[in-house]
């Protein structure tokens, strides 16, 4: 019986130049500029209502952890995970941070660990603002076509930092990451044209009212 051919062939075709993703055809929505625009779009009541309708059922859901088995070790591991996620953290806030991938296209959450009383403990799930990833010149790190990390650029409140974040240390949420696009396509991308037209008309209308007052 012939063995399957394990030779790797083909590639996704994602428009990527080193760590820069070039799938967006509108210049205003490429790079970190889209983060500012999507943030501005959230001031629209209809758009914020849409995001809230998508987020609330997930945030309000009942969450639990299923054990990997029925033996004592599996049940103990389940209890440890539940304690770390639901008692040591405000889980609703964590889920809300995860769900920012809906508007921006992706979200990164760093996993912080510590040894407490001899037990490896997940002490924090730290959300990373997407602006600090895509405003840099390197952004995503690939090795042999596999995503292995991301560069973070920005001010931490005290100093400017440039830091490599290994993929093994973060959780990566992506909305419509076609062809392995790590930046995905947020739901606000499809709303942009309509929001821009309405926003522009509001501005013109306001100018007309001001002049006619």
mmCIF file of N, CA and C in Angstrom, residues 7-17 23 142 144-146 178-181:
data_model
loop_
_atom_site.group_PDB
_atom_site.id
_atom_site.type_symbol
_atom_site.label_atom_id
_atom_site.label_comp_id
_atom_site.label_asym_id
_atom_site.label_seq_id
_atom_site.Cartn_x
_atom_site.Cartn_y
_atom_site.Cartn_z
ATOM 1 N N UNK A 7 5.117 15.518 1.312
ATOM 2 C CA UNK A 7 5.767 16.735 0.828
ATOM 3 C C UNK A 7 4.799 17.918 0.896
ATOM 4 N N UNK A 8 5.272 19.019 1.478
ATOM 5 C CA UNK A 8 4.444 20.219 1.588
ATOM 6 C C UNK A 8 4.448 20.968 0.258
ATOM 7 N N UNK A 9 3.262 21.236 -0.274
ATOM 8 C CA UNK A 9 3.141 21.946 -1.539
ATOM 9 C C UNK A 9 2.085 23.040 -1.421
ATOM 10 N N UNK A 10 2.232 24.053 -2.253
ATOM 11 C CA UNK A 10 1.250 25.127 -2.289
ATOM 12 C C UNK A 10 1.408 26.104 -1.127
ATOM 13 N N UNK A 11 0.717 27.245 -1.256
ATOM 14 C CA UNK A 11 0.724 28.268 -0.205
ATOM 15 C C UNK A 11 -0.618 28.974 -0.247
ATOM 16 N N UNK A 12 -0.956 29.674 0.808
ATOM 17 C CA UNK A 12 -2.300 30.242 0.941
ATOM 18 C C UNK A 12 -2.575 31.345 -0.071
ATOM 19 N N UNK A 13 -1.542 32.069 -0.512
ATOM 20 C CA UNK A 13 -1.754 33.190 -1.420
ATOM 21 C C UNK A 13 -2.075 34.492 -0.712
ATOM 22 N N UNK A 14 -2.017 34.476 0.627
ATOM 23 C CA UNK A 14 -2.238 35.702 1.389
ATOM 24 C C UNK A 14 -1.224 36.758 0.951
ATOM 25 N N UNK A 15 -1.712 37.974 0.679
ATOM 26 C CA UNK A 15 -0.810 39.053 0.277
ATOM 27 C C UNK A 15 -0.038 39.519 1.506
ATOM 28 N N UNK A 16 1.141 38.959 1.630
ATOM 29 C CA UNK A 16 1.974 39.224 2.798
ATOM 30 C C UNK A 16 3.393 39.489 2.347
ATOM 31 N N UNK A 17 3.969 40.545 2.888
ATOM 32 C CA UNK A 17 5.356 40.889 2.611
ATOM 33 C C UNK A 17 6.092 40.883 3.943
ATOM 34 N N UNK A 23 -3.873 42.866 2.375
ATOM 35 C CA UNK A 23 -5.127 42.424 1.767
ATOM 36 C C UNK A 23 -6.130 43.566 1.585
ATOM 37 N N UNK A 142 6.793 35.072 10.873
ATOM 38 C CA UNK A 142 6.536 33.781 10.250
ATOM 39 C C UNK A 142 7.835 32.987 10.151
ATOM 40 N N UNK A 144 8.801 29.371 8.174
ATOM 41 C CA UNK A 144 8.343 28.272 7.316
ATOM 42 C C UNK A 144 6.829 28.330 7.121
ATOM 43 N N UNK A 145 6.337 29.517 6.809
ATOM 44 C CA UNK A 145 4.917 29.774 6.521
ATOM 45 C C UNK A 145 4.001 29.631 7.739
ATOM 46 N N UNK A 146 4.581 29.468 8.915
ATOM 47 C CA UNK A 146 3.778 29.340 10.120
ATOM 48 C C UNK A 146 3.918 30.592 10.981
ATOM 49 N N UNK A 178 -9.634 34.704 6.440
ATOM 50 C CA UNK A 178 -9.510 33.952 5.189
ATOM 51 C C UNK A 178 -8.048 33.815 4.776
ATOM 52 N N UNK A 179 -7.702 32.637 4.286
ATOM 53 C CA UNK A 179 -6.352 32.345 3.816
ATOM 54 C C UNK A 179 -5.310 32.625 4.900
ATOM 55 N N UNK A 180 -5.693 32.280 6.141
ATOM 56 C CA UNK A 180 -4.786 32.395 7.291
ATOM 57 C C UNK A 180 -4.351 33.840 7.539
ATOM 58 N N UNK A 181 -5.236 34.782 7.291
ATOM 59 C CA UNK A 181 -4.939 36.184 7.558
ATOM 60 C C UNK A 181 -5.004 36.423 9.064
#
